[in-house]
PDB file of C-alpha atoms and ligand atoms in Angstrom:
ATOM      1  CA  UNK A 864      -3.537  17.761  25.339  1.00  0.00           C
ATOM      2  CA  UNK A 865      -3.665  20.278  23.204  1.00  0.00           C
ATOM      3  CA  UNK A 866      -7.103  21.553  23.027  1.00  0.00           C
ATOM      4  CA  UNK A 867      -8.349  19.561  20.336  1.00  0.00           C
ATOM      5  CA  UNK A 868     -11.584  17.287  21.384  1.00  0.00           C
ATOM      6  CA  UNK A 869     -10.747  14.573  18.811  1.00  0.00           C
ATOM      7  CA  UNK A 870      -7.882  13.651  20.081  1.00  0.00           C
ATOM      8  CA  UNK A 871     -10.008  12.620  23.472  1.00  0.00           C
ATOM      9  CA  UNK A 872     -12.375  10.809  22.078  1.00  0.00           C
ATOM     10  CA  UNK A 873     -12.706   6.956  23.012  1.00  0.00           C
ATOM     11  CA  UNK A 874     -11.488   5.677  19.241  1.00  0.00           C
ATOM     12  CA  UNK A 875      -8.265   7.220  19.010  1.00  0.00           C
ATOM     13  CA  UNK A 876      -5.868   6.172  21.120  1.00  0.00           C
ATOM     14  CA  UNK A 877      -2.444   7.748  21.349  1.00  0.00           C
ATOM     15  CA  UNK A 878       1.101   6.309  23.468  1.00  0.00           C
ATOM     16  CA  UNK A 879       2.898   9.460  24.226  1.00  0.00           C
ATOM     17  CA  UNK A 880       0.212  12.034  24.701  1.00  0.00           C
ATOM     18  CA  UNK A 881       3.211  14.510  25.247  1.00  0.00           C
ATOM     19  CA  UNK A 882       5.400  13.873  22.714  1.00  0.00           C
ATOM     20  CA  UNK A 883       1.979  13.660  20.830  1.00  0.00           C
ATOM     21  CA  UNK A 884       0.977  17.224  21.446  1.00  0.00           C
ATOM     22  CA  UNK A 885       5.198  19.067  21.523  1.00  0.00           C
ATOM     23  CA  UNK A 886       4.320  17.870  17.280  1.00  0.00           C
ATOM     24  CA  UNK A 887       1.432  19.288  16.749  1.00  0.00           C
ATOM     25  CA  UNK A 888       2.245  22.722  18.603  1.00  0.00           C
ATOM     26  CA  UNK A 889       5.669  22.570  16.371  1.00  0.00           C
ATOM     27  CA  UNK A 890       3.114  21.748  13.299  1.00  0.00           C
ATOM     28  CA  UNK A 891       0.835  24.169  14.432  1.00  0.00           C
ATOM     29  CA  UNK A 892       3.166  26.859  14.570  1.00  0.00           C
ATOM     30  CA  UNK A 893       5.329  26.811  11.683  1.00  0.00           C
ATOM     31  CA  UNK A 894       2.208  26.633  10.388  1.00  0.00           C
ATOM     32  CA  UNK A 895       1.284  25.927   6.102  1.00  0.00           C
ATOM     33  CA  UNK A 896       4.350  26.597   4.564  1.00  0.00           C
ATOM     34  CA  UNK A 897       6.411  24.389   6.000  1.00  0.00           C
ATOM     35  CA  UNK A 898       3.710  21.314   6.371  1.00  0.00           C
ATOM     36  CA  UNK A 899       3.267  18.190   4.215  1.00  0.00           C
ATOM     37  CA  UNK A 900       1.621  15.750   3.957  1.00  0.00           C
ATOM     38  CA  UNK A 901       1.198  11.922   2.250  1.00  0.00           C
ATOM     39  CA  UNK A 902      -1.549   9.380   2.606  1.00  0.00           C
ATOM     40  CA  UNK A 903      -1.952   5.742   1.982  1.00  0.00           C
ATOM     41  CA  UNK A 904      -5.400   5.416   0.014  1.00  0.00           C
ATOM     42  CA  UNK A 905      -7.457   1.899   0.461  1.00  0.00           C
ATOM     43  CA  UNK A 906      -8.712   1.781   4.633  1.00  0.00           C
ATOM     44  CA  UNK A 907      -6.765   5.343   5.183  1.00  0.00           C
ATOM     45  CA  UNK A 908      -8.209   8.141   2.700  1.00  0.00           C
ATOM     46  CA  UNK A 909     -10.960   5.480   1.635  1.00  0.00           C
ATOM     47  CA  UNK A 910     -13.546   3.444   4.234  1.00  0.00           C
ATOM     48  CA  UNK A 911     -13.399   0.549   5.810  1.00  0.00           C
ATOM     49  CA  UNK A 912     -16.967  -0.428   6.431  1.00  0.00           C
ATOM     50  CA  UNK A 913     -20.339   1.400   5.648  1.00  0.00           C
ATOM     51  CA  UNK A 914     -23.340   0.753   7.751  1.00  0.00           C
ATOM     52  CA  UNK A 915     -21.511  -2.609   8.535  1.00  0.00           C
ATOM     53  CA  UNK A 916     -20.486  -3.999   5.319  1.00  0.00           C
ATOM     54  CA  UNK A 917     -17.097  -4.328   4.182  1.00  0.00           C
ATOM     55  CA  UNK A 918     -16.447  -1.037   1.524  1.00  0.00           C
ATOM     56  CA  UNK A 919     -14.119  -1.831  -2.012  1.00  0.00           C
ATOM     57  CA  UNK A 920     -10.756  -1.299  -1.918  1.00  0.00           C
ATOM     58  CA  UNK A 921      -9.828  -0.134  -5.700  1.00  0.00           C
ATOM     59  CA  UNK A 922      -8.662  -3.874  -6.093  1.00  0.00           C
ATOM     60  CA  UNK A 923     -11.904  -4.542  -5.028  1.00  0.00           C
ATOM     61  CA  UNK A 924     -14.018  -2.302  -7.319  1.00  0.00           C
ATOM     62  CA  UNK A 925     -12.761  -4.464 -10.890  1.00  0.00           C
ATOM     63  CA  UNK A 926     -15.073  -6.934  -9.189  1.00  0.00           C
ATOM     64  CA  UNK A 927     -18.012  -5.557  -8.605  1.00  0.00           C
ATOM     65  CA  UNK A 928     -20.446  -4.608 -11.421  1.00  0.00           C
ATOM     66  CA  UNK A 929     -20.956  -6.625 -14.562  1.00  0.00           C
ATOM     67  CA  UNK A 930     -17.595  -5.091 -16.135  1.00  0.00           C
ATOM     68  CA  UNK A 931     -15.076  -7.684 -15.572  1.00  0.00           C
ATOM     69  CA  UNK A 932     -15.602 -11.882 -16.448  1.00  0.00           C
ATOM     70  CA  UNK A 933     -17.098 -14.058 -13.321  1.00  0.00           C
ATOM     71  CA  UNK A 934     -14.112 -15.807 -13.796  1.00  0.00           C
ATOM     72  CA  UNK A 935     -11.737 -12.738 -12.326  1.00  0.00           C
ATOM     73  CA  UNK A 936     -14.285 -12.142  -9.645  1.00  0.00           C
ATOM     74  CA  UNK A 937     -14.224 -15.116  -8.014  1.00  0.00           C
ATOM     75  CA  UNK A 938     -10.454 -15.926  -8.740  1.00  0.00           C
ATOM     76  CA  UNK A 939      -9.552 -12.155  -6.982  1.00  0.00           C
ATOM     77  CA  UNK A 940     -11.553 -12.901  -4.644  1.00  0.00           C
ATOM     78  CA  UNK A 941     -10.156 -16.251  -3.354  1.00  0.00           C
ATOM     79  CA  UNK A 942      -7.082 -14.671  -3.381  1.00  0.00           C
ATOM     80  CA  UNK A 943      -7.629 -11.743  -1.179  1.00  0.00           C
ATOM     81  CA  UNK A 944      -9.470 -14.350   1.527  1.00  0.00           C
ATOM     82  CA  UNK A 945      -6.522 -15.924   1.464  1.00  0.00           C
ATOM     83  CA  UNK A 946      -4.177 -13.459   1.557  1.00  0.00           C
ATOM     84  CA  UNK A 947      -5.163 -10.522   3.232  1.00  0.00           C
ATOM     85  CA  UNK A 948      -5.406 -12.164   6.704  1.00  0.00           C
ATOM     86  CA  UNK A 949      -1.298 -12.284   5.917  1.00  0.00           C
ATOM     87  CA  UNK A 950      -1.319  -9.037   5.500  1.00  0.00           C
ATOM     88  CA  UNK A 951      -2.717  -7.807   8.738  1.00  0.00           C
ATOM     89  CA  UNK A 952      -1.270 -10.779  10.940  1.00  0.00           C
ATOM     90  CA  UNK A 953       0.785  -9.132  13.998  1.00  0.00           C
ATOM     91  CA  UNK A 954       2.185 -12.360  14.776  1.00  0.00           C
ATOM     92  CA  UNK A 955       3.993 -12.519  11.651  1.00  0.00           C
ATOM     93  CA  UNK A 956       7.003  -9.834  10.560  1.00  0.00           C
ATOM     94  CA  UNK A 957       7.441  -7.477   7.411  1.00  0.00           C
ATOM     95  CA  UNK A 958      10.338  -9.692   6.110  1.00  0.00           C
ATOM     96  CA  UNK A 959       7.664 -12.543   6.596  1.00  0.00           C
ATOM     97  CA  UNK A 960       5.432 -11.551   4.737  1.00  0.00           C
ATOM     98  CA  UNK A 961       6.828  -9.312   1.955  1.00  0.00           C
ATOM     99  CA  UNK A 962       7.446 -12.273  -0.261  1.00  0.00           C
ATOM    100  CA  UNK A 963       3.831 -13.345   0.114  1.00  0.00           C
ATOM    101  CA  UNK A 964       3.057  -9.896  -0.235  1.00  0.00           C
ATOM    102  CA  UNK A 965       4.827  -9.704  -3.641  1.00  0.00           C
ATOM    103  CA  UNK A 966       2.878 -13.243  -4.700  1.00  0.00           C
ATOM    104  CA  UNK A 967      -0.352 -11.733  -3.843  1.00  0.00           C
ATOM    105  CA  UNK A 968      -0.033  -8.958  -6.371  1.00  0.00           C
ATOM    106  CA  UNK A 969       1.489 -10.346  -9.102  1.00  0.00           C
ATOM    107  CA  UNK A 970      -1.085 -13.650  -8.980  1.00  0.00           C
ATOM    108  CA  UNK A 971      -3.734 -10.382  -8.789  1.00  0.00           C
ATOM    109  CA  UNK A 972      -2.702  -8.631 -11.401  1.00  0.00           C
ATOM    110  CA  UNK A 973      -1.358 -11.561 -13.790  1.00  0.00           C
ATOM    111  CA  UNK A 974      -4.977 -12.393 -13.502  1.00  0.00           C
ATOM    112  CA  UNK A 975      -6.378  -8.870 -14.483  1.00  0.00           C
ATOM    113  CA  UNK A 976      -4.378  -8.548 -17.509  1.00  0.00           C
ATOM    114  CA  UNK A 977      -5.897 -11.378 -18.591  1.00  0.00           C
ATOM    115  CA  UNK A 978      -9.302 -10.039 -18.324  1.00  0.00           C
ATOM    116  CA  UNK A 979     -10.408  -7.879 -22.309  1.00  0.00           C
ATOM    117  CA  UNK A 980     -10.701  -4.301 -20.436  1.00  0.00           C
ATOM    118  CA  UNK A 981     -10.472  -0.506 -21.977  1.00  0.00           C
ATOM    119  CA  UNK A 982      -9.536   2.761 -20.625  1.00  0.00           C
ATOM    120  CA  UNK A 983     -13.040   3.718 -20.328  1.00  0.00           C
ATOM    121  CA  UNK A 984     -14.415   0.652 -18.076  1.00  0.00           C
ATOM    122  CA  UNK A 985     -12.740   2.123 -14.895  1.00  0.00           C
ATOM    123  CA  UNK A 986     -14.962   4.838 -14.433  1.00  0.00           C
ATOM    124  CA  UNK A 987     -18.074   3.088 -15.375  1.00  0.00           C
ATOM    125  CA  UNK A 988     -16.334   0.704 -12.678  1.00  0.00           C
ATOM    126  CA  UNK A 989     -15.537   3.517  -9.710  1.00  0.00           C
ATOM    127  CA  UNK A 990     -19.660   4.570 -10.554  1.00  0.00           C
ATOM    128  CA  UNK A 991     -21.116   1.431  -9.803  1.00  0.00           C
ATOM    129  CA  UNK A 992     -18.803   0.889  -6.888  1.00  0.00           C
ATOM    130  CA  UNK A 993     -18.661   0.480  -2.751  1.00  0.00           C
ATOM    131  CA  UNK A 994     -15.074   2.055  -2.844  1.00  0.00           C
ATOM    132  CA  UNK A 995     -16.028   5.634  -0.297  1.00  0.00           C
ATOM    133  CA  UNK A 996     -13.837   7.856   0.954  1.00  0.00           C
ATOM    134  CA  UNK A 997     -14.417   8.811   4.569  1.00  0.00           C
ATOM    135  CA  UNK A 998     -16.219  11.501   5.736  1.00  0.00           C
ATOM    136  CA  UNK A 999     -14.764  15.123   5.550  1.00  0.00           C
ATOM    137  CA  UNK A1000     -11.807  13.821   2.881  1.00  0.00           C
ATOM    138  CA  UNK A1001     -12.949  16.099   1.001  1.00  0.00           C
ATOM    139  CA  UNK A1002     -12.884  18.938   3.007  1.00  0.00           C
ATOM    140  CA  UNK A1003      -9.217  18.224   3.914  1.00  0.00           C
ATOM    141  CA  UNK A1004      -7.939  18.004  -0.195  1.00  0.00           C
ATOM    142  CA  UNK A1005     -10.230  21.283  -0.817  1.00  0.00           C
ATOM    143  CA  UNK A1006      -7.813  23.144   2.323  1.00  0.00           C
ATOM    144  CA  UNK A1007      -5.161  21.654   1.107  1.00  0.00           C
ATOM    145  CA  UNK A1008      -5.235  22.613  -2.023  1.00  0.00           C
ATOM    146  CA  UNK A1009      -6.295  26.278  -1.013  1.00  0.00           C
ATOM    147  CA  UNK A1010      -3.685  26.766   1.058  1.00  0.00           C
ATOM    148  CA  UNK A1011      -0.773  24.950  -1.250  1.00  0.00           C
ATOM    149  CA  UNK A1012       0.064  22.315   0.833  1.00  0.00           C
ATOM    150  CA  UNK A1013       1.560  19.096  -1.043  1.00  0.00           C
ATOM    151  CA  UNK A1014      -0.443  15.827  -1.013  1.00  0.00           C
ATOM    152  CA  UNK A1015       1.551  12.252  -1.491  1.00  0.00           C
ATOM    153  CA  UNK A1016      -0.983  10.185  -2.312  1.00  0.00           C
ATOM    154  CA  UNK A1017       1.218   6.680  -2.039  1.00  0.00           C
ATOM    155  CA  UNK A1018      -0.898   3.610  -2.304  1.00  0.00           C
ATOM    156  CA  UNK A1019      -0.286  -0.110  -3.422  1.00  0.00           C
ATOM    157  CA  UNK A1020      -3.469   0.036  -4.911  1.00  0.00           C
ATOM    158  CA  UNK A1021      -4.550   1.141  -8.731  1.00  0.00           C
ATOM    159  CA  UNK A1022      -3.663   4.536  -9.892  1.00  0.00           C
ATOM    160  CA  UNK A1023      -6.707   4.735 -12.478  1.00  0.00           C
ATOM    161  CA  UNK A1024      -9.123   3.645  -9.704  1.00  0.00           C
ATOM    162  CA  UNK A1025      -7.623   6.530  -7.061  1.00  0.00           C
ATOM    163  CA  UNK A1026      -7.715   9.567  -9.454  1.00  0.00           C
ATOM    164  CA  UNK A1027     -11.752   8.082 -10.890  1.00  0.00           C
ATOM    165  CA  UNK A1028     -12.990   8.169  -6.794  1.00  0.00           C
ATOM    166  CA  UNK A1029     -11.409  11.269  -6.350  1.00  0.00           C
ATOM    167  CA  UNK A1030     -13.557  13.061  -9.626  1.00  0.00           C
ATOM    168  CA  UNK A1031     -16.547  10.993  -8.361  1.00  0.00           C
ATOM    169  CA  UNK A1032     -16.247  12.014  -5.180  1.00  0.00           C
ATOM    170  CA  UNK A1033     -14.346  14.822  -4.388  1.00  0.00           C
ATOM    171  CA  UNK A1034     -12.013  17.310  -6.595  1.00  0.00           C
ATOM    172  CA  UNK A1035      -9.057  16.259  -8.092  1.00  0.00           C
ATOM    173  CA  UNK A1036      -6.501  18.923  -7.529  1.00  0.00           C
ATOM    174  CA  UNK A1037      -3.223  19.893  -8.605  1.00  0.00           C
ATOM    175  CA  UNK A1038      -1.315  19.850  -5.371  1.00  0.00           C
ATOM    176  CA  UNK A1039      -1.942  16.042  -5.528  1.00  0.00           C
ATOM    177  CA  UNK A1040       1.024  13.683  -6.891  1.00  0.00           C
ATOM    178  CA  UNK A1041      -0.444   9.917  -6.946  1.00  0.00           C
ATOM    179  CA  UNK A1042       2.162   7.725  -6.957  1.00  0.00           C
ATOM    180  CA  UNK A1043       0.328   3.633  -7.204  1.00  0.00           C
ATOM    181  CA  UNK A1044       0.248   0.879  -9.852  1.00  0.00           C
ATOM    182  CA  UNK A1045      -0.761   2.258 -13.405  1.00  0.00           C
ATOM    183  CA  UNK A1046      -2.371   0.326 -15.906  1.00  0.00           C
ATOM    184  CA  UNK A1047      -1.462  -0.004 -19.373  1.00  0.00           C
ATOM    185  CA  UNK A1048      -3.097   0.671 -22.496  1.00  0.00           C
ATOM    186  CA  UNK A1049      -2.546   0.151 -26.415  1.00  0.00           C
ATOM    187  CA  UNK A1050      -3.376   2.327 -28.799  1.00  0.00           C
ATOM    188  CA  UNK A1051      -6.455   0.875 -28.950  1.00  0.00           C
ATOM    189  CA  UNK A1052      -7.400   1.646 -25.360  1.00  0.00           C
ATOM    190  CA  UNK A1053      -7.273  -2.007 -24.679  1.00  0.00           C
ATOM    191  CA  UNK A1054      -5.598  -2.809 -21.550  1.00  0.00           C
ATOM    192  CA  UNK A1055      -2.253  -4.609 -21.094  1.00  0.00           C
ATOM    193  CA  UNK A1056      -1.299  -5.297 -17.620  1.00  0.00           C
ATOM    194  CA  UNK A1057       0.187  -2.855 -15.514  1.00  0.00           C
ATOM    195  CA  UNK A1058       3.815   0.044 -15.657  1.00  0.00           C
ATOM    196  CA  UNK A1059       6.420   0.669 -14.178  1.00  0.00           C
ATOM    197  CA  UNK A1060       7.701  -1.538 -10.982  1.00  0.00           C
ATOM    198  CA  UNK A1061       5.147  -3.175  -8.569  1.00  0.00           C
ATOM    199  CA  UNK A1062       4.325  -1.357  -5.619  1.00  0.00           C
ATOM    200  CA  UNK A1063       2.903  -3.917  -2.481  1.00  0.00           C
ATOM    201  CA  UNK A1064       2.233  -3.093   1.138  1.00  0.00           C
ATOM    202  CA  UNK A1065       5.600  -3.505   2.452  1.00  0.00           C
ATOM    203  CA  UNK A1066       8.010  -1.907  -0.272  1.00  0.00           C
ATOM    204  CA  UNK A1067       7.048   1.625   0.107  1.00  0.00           C
ATOM    205  CA  UNK A1068      10.153   2.723   1.029  1.00  0.00           C
ATOM    206  CA  UNK A1069      11.324   1.799  -2.074  1.00  0.00           C
ATOM    207  CA  UNK A1070      10.871   3.043  -4.963  1.00  0.00           C
ATOM    208  CA  UNK A1071      10.506   5.775  -7.586  1.00  0.00           C
ATOM    209  CA  UNK A1072       8.995   8.503  -5.219  1.00  0.00           C
ATOM    210  CA  UNK A1073      12.044   8.055  -3.405  1.00  0.00           C
ATOM    211  CA  UNK A1074      14.856   8.888  -6.200  1.00  0.00           C
ATOM    212  CA  UNK A1075      12.254  11.091  -8.100  1.00  0.00           C
ATOM    213  CA  UNK A1076      12.521  15.086  -6.941  1.00  0.00           C
ATOM    214  CA  UNK A1077       9.395  15.013  -5.600  1.00  0.00           C
ATOM    215  CA  UNK A1078      10.756  15.245  -2.133  1.00  0.00           C
ATOM    216  CA  UNK A1079      13.608  17.880  -3.134  1.00  0.00           C
ATOM    217  CA  UNK A1080      10.554  19.833  -4.111  1.00  0.00           C
ATOM    218  CA  UNK A1081       9.244  20.202  -1.002  1.00  0.00           C
ATOM    219  CA  UNK A1082      12.646  20.303   0.646  1.00  0.00           C
ATOM    220  CA  UNK A1083      11.336  23.564   3.047  1.00  0.00           C
ATOM    221  CA  UNK A1084       8.654  21.837   4.240  1.00  0.00           C
ATOM    222  CA  UNK A1085      10.315  19.949   7.377  1.00  0.00           C
ATOM    223  CA  UNK A1086       6.966  19.162   9.389  1.00  0.00           C
ATOM    224  CA  UNK A1087       4.853  15.990   8.144  1.00  0.00           C
ATOM    225  CA  UNK A1088       1.713  14.415   9.143  1.00  0.00           C
ATOM    226  CA  UNK A1089       1.560  11.074   7.813  1.00  0.00           C
ATOM    227  CA  UNK A1090      -1.496   8.823   7.920  1.00  0.00           C
ATOM    228  CA  UNK A1091      -1.184   5.243   6.930  1.00  0.00           C
ATOM    229  CA  UNK A1092      -3.424   1.437   8.152  1.00  0.00           C
ATOM    230  CA  UNK A1093      -1.032  -0.574   7.431  1.00  0.00           C
ATOM    231  CA  UNK A1094       2.367  -0.626   9.086  1.00  0.00           C
ATOM    232  CA  UNK A1095       4.317  -0.418   5.629  1.00  0.00           C
ATOM    233  CA  UNK A1096       2.504   2.870   5.257  1.00  0.00           C
ATOM    234  CA  UNK A1097       4.502   4.122   8.111  1.00  0.00           C
ATOM    235  CA  UNK A1098       7.756   4.788   5.108  1.00  0.00           C
ATOM    236  CA  UNK A1099       5.639   6.231   2.991  1.00  0.00           C
ATOM    237  CA  UNK A1100       7.761   9.267   3.589  1.00  0.00           C
ATOM    238  CA  UNK A1101      10.959   7.635   4.489  1.00  0.00           C
ATOM    239  CA  UNK A1102      12.177   9.960   1.275  1.00  0.00           C
ATOM    240  CA  UNK A1103      11.366  13.248   2.936  1.00  0.00           C
ATOM    241  CA  UNK A1104      14.942  15.264   3.215  1.00  0.00           C
ATOM    242  CA  UNK A1105      15.489  17.344   6.819  1.00  0.00           C
ATOM    243  CA  UNK A1106      12.504  16.815   7.971  1.00  0.00           C
ATOM    244  CA  UNK A1107      11.937  17.580  11.600  1.00  0.00           C
ATOM    245  CA  UNK A1108       8.752  17.320  12.924  1.00  0.00           C
ATOM    246  CA  UNK A1109       6.671  14.119  11.982  1.00  0.00           C
ATOM    247  CA  UNK A1110       2.996  13.381  12.814  1.00  0.00           C
ATOM    248  CA  UNK A1111       1.574   9.446  11.994  1.00  0.00           C
ATOM    249  CA  UNK A1112      -1.719   8.303  12.228  1.00  0.00           C
ATOM    250  CA  UNK A1113      -2.778   4.747  12.339  1.00  0.00           C
ATOM    251  CA  UNK A1114      -6.226   3.540  10.645  1.00  0.00           C
ATOM    252  CA  UNK A1115      -6.532   0.283  12.325  1.00  0.00           C
ATOM    253  CA  UNK A1116      -9.059  -1.251  11.143  1.00  0.00           C
ATOM    254  CA  UNK A1117      -8.675  -5.479  11.828  1.00  0.00           C
ATOM    255  CA  UNK A1118      -7.560  -7.581  14.184  1.00  0.00           C
ATOM    256  CA  UNK A1119      -7.847  -4.576  16.947  1.00  0.00           C
ATOM    257  CA  UNK A1120      -7.611  -6.914  19.743  1.00  0.00           C
ATOM    258  CA  UNK A1121      -4.560  -8.146  18.511  1.00  0.00           C
ATOM    259  CA  UNK A1122      -2.565  -5.199  16.604  1.00  0.00           C
ATOM    260  CA  UNK A1123      -3.544  -2.400  19.397  1.00  0.00           C
ATOM    261  CA  UNK A1124      -0.735  -2.756  21.293  1.00  0.00           C
ATOM    262  CA  UNK A1125       1.823  -3.014  18.171  1.00  0.00           C
ATOM    263  CA  UNK A1126       0.449  -0.236  16.643  1.00  0.00           C
ATOM    264  CA  UNK A1127       0.120   2.595  19.102  1.00  0.00           C
ATOM    265  CA  UNK A1128       3.893   1.558  19.521  1.00  0.00           C
ATOM    266  CA  UNK A1129       4.473   2.383  15.207  1.00  0.00           C
ATOM    267  CA  UNK A1130       1.891   5.195  14.866  1.00  0.00           C
ATOM    268  CA  UNK A1131       1.785   8.092  17.084  1.00  0.00           C
ATOM    269  CA  UNK A1132      -1.824   8.227  17.109  1.00  0.00           C
ATOM    270  CA  UNK A1133      -3.697   4.964  16.500  1.00  0.00           C
ATOM    271  CA  UNK A1134      -7.796   5.638  15.485  1.00  0.00           C
ATOM    272  CA  UNK A1135      -9.556   2.684  15.987  1.00  0.00           C
ATOM    273  CA  UNK A1136     -12.759   1.192  13.986  1.00  0.00           C
ATOM    274  CA  UNK A1137     -13.882   4.707  13.037  1.00  0.00           C
ATOM    275  CA  UNK A1138     -14.639   5.770   9.208  1.00  0.00           C
ATOM    276  CA  UNK A1139     -13.845   9.510   9.669  1.00  0.00           C
ATOM    277  CA  UNK A1140     -11.272  12.078   8.582  1.00  0.00           C
ATOM    278  CA  UNK A1141     -12.107  14.150  11.629  1.00  0.00           C
ATOM    279  CA  UNK A1142      -8.853  14.097  13.613  1.00  0.00           C
ATOM    280  CA  UNK A1143      -6.816  14.568  10.542  1.00  0.00           C
ATOM    281  CA  UNK A1144      -9.450  17.542   9.721  1.00  0.00           C
ATOM    282  CA  UNK A1145      -8.952  18.757  13.025  1.00  0.00           C
ATOM    283  CA  UNK A1146      -5.554  19.208  13.398  1.00  0.00           C
ATOM    284  CA  UNK A1147      -5.596  20.957  10.156  1.00  0.00           C
ATOM    285  CA  UNK A1148      -8.069  23.024  10.696  1.00  0.00           C
ATOM    286  CA  UNK A1149      -5.133  24.490  14.484  1.00  0.00           C
ATOM    287  CA  UNK A1150      -3.039  25.031  11.520  1.00  0.00           C
ATOM    288  CA  UNK A1151      -5.272  27.156   9.315  1.00  0.00           C
ATOM    289  CA  UNK A1152      -6.464  29.221  11.868  1.00  0.00           C
ATOM    290  CA  UNK A1153      -2.945  30.439  12.805  1.00  0.00           C
ATOM    291  CA  UNK A1154      -2.759  31.490   9.253  1.00  0.00           C
ATOM    292  CA  UNK A1155      -5.393  33.360   9.761  1.00  0.00           C
ATOM    293  CA  UNK A1156      -4.346  34.514  13.218  1.00  0.00           C
ATOM    294  CA  UNK A1157      -0.852  35.709  11.827  1.00  0.00           C
ATOM    295  CA  UNK A1158      -1.999  37.663   8.319  1.00  0.00           C
ATOM    296  CA  UNK A1159      -4.175  40.051  10.938  1.00  0.00           C
TER     297      UNK A1159
HETATM  298  P1  TMP B 865      -3.119   0.653  -0.549  1.00  0.00           P
HETATM  299  O1  TMP B 865      -1.592   0.807  -0.439  1.00  0.00           O
HETATM  300  O2  TMP B 865      -3.440   1.842  -0.801  1.00  0.00           O
HETATM  301  O3  TMP B 865      -3.734   0.651   1.382  1.00  0.00           O
HETATM  302  O4  TMP B 865      -3.476  -0.590  -0.536  1.00  0.00           O
HETATM  303  C1  TMP B 865      -3.293  -1.769  -0.972  1.00  0.00           C
HETATM  304  C2  TMP B 865      -4.619  -2.555  -0.052  1.00  0.00           C
HETATM  305  O5  TMP B 865      -4.948  -3.901  -1.133  1.00  0.00           O
HETATM  306  C3  TMP B 865      -4.057  -4.482   0.857  1.00  0.00           C
HETATM  307  O6  TMP B 865      -4.754  -3.505   1.903  1.00  0.00           O
HETATM  308  C4  TMP B 865      -4.426  -5.564   0.369  1.00  0.00           C
HETATM  309  C5  TMP B 865      -5.396  -4.607  -1.316  1.00  0.00           C
HETATM  310  N1  TMP B 865      -6.208  -5.357  -2.251  1.00  0.00           N
HETATM  311  C6  TMP B 865      -6.582  -6.287  -2.692  1.00  0.00           C
HETATM  312  O7  TMP B 865      -8.119  -5.917  -1.935  1.00  0.00           O
HETATM  313  N2  TMP B 865      -7.309  -6.638  -3.460  1.00  0.00           N
HETATM  314  C7  TMP B 865      -5.927  -7.244  -4.883  1.00  0.00           C
HETATM  315  O8  TMP B 865      -5.751  -8.192  -5.668  1.00  0.00           O
HETATM  316  C8  TMP B 865      -4.186  -6.189  -4.097  1.00  0.00           C
HETATM  317  C9  TMP B 865      -3.457  -6.778  -4.877  1.00  0.00           C
HETATM  318  C10 TMP B 865      -4.475  -5.995  -3.087  1.00  0.00           C
HETATM  319 MG1   MG B 866      -4.235   1.086   2.852  1.00  0.00          MG
END
């Protein structure tokens, strides 16, 4: 394996070590100027658990605290208890899951739109929430920014919440592009629903980002590091052009025993129940060291 000790940790699983070594070596050799990064947000950039307790995803942030009414919290929780086990069930195909996920997102968003929410409420809810960026994300964000490496955050969560979490716990940099479900407000700052087409966990291969000029603008960056926690996340960079080296890193947070084999088939590197960003940071550190060496 490459001289990256983090890849040898017991919670890090790699089905094809030679392939992964080669891809990482190519990415390191080509350096920052050829690299682009795509990451999912909920339970990829954020923790699934902290001190043994579940952390909030961007939707769950709205269920915490005292801002939104009890009826919303109860119903949103009931929806999640029903639909999340279906999302993560390894015995169902993505095709089988898609209509069920559309149903979940539609019900959750309709329910949310019934709440009397103001623009400023999101910031307050995030400040009091259990949503937590993984340990080490701040360093990763700062280094990508300092070295002008673009970061696409592609999320089926809520964009307004993502922005507040990053502002609150790290720095929102201008090399970050956040594609997600954004709230819509009227002129008085009252929330009226969601903008644009719905993004759910399994339609990340479609939609605005692939049709926009985002991937065209980073066309010269032939190396992609992609990170996600759902199998749908593997399609987040489908619109990337001229990709030569793609490294996929998957966080397996639940149903580890049943899903490990499938995740190892689909993701180059699988990280099991680990709440840190250490593996991604170790790889990025090597890319950056190479730049330092080249400039000496
Ligand atoms: P992601 O694409 O950023 O990971 O966001 C999607 C996650 O949000 C997915 O794991 C399911 C979760 N979710 C909730 O927890 N509650 C909800 O109401 C909805 C619609 C999604
Ligand atoms: Mg996720």
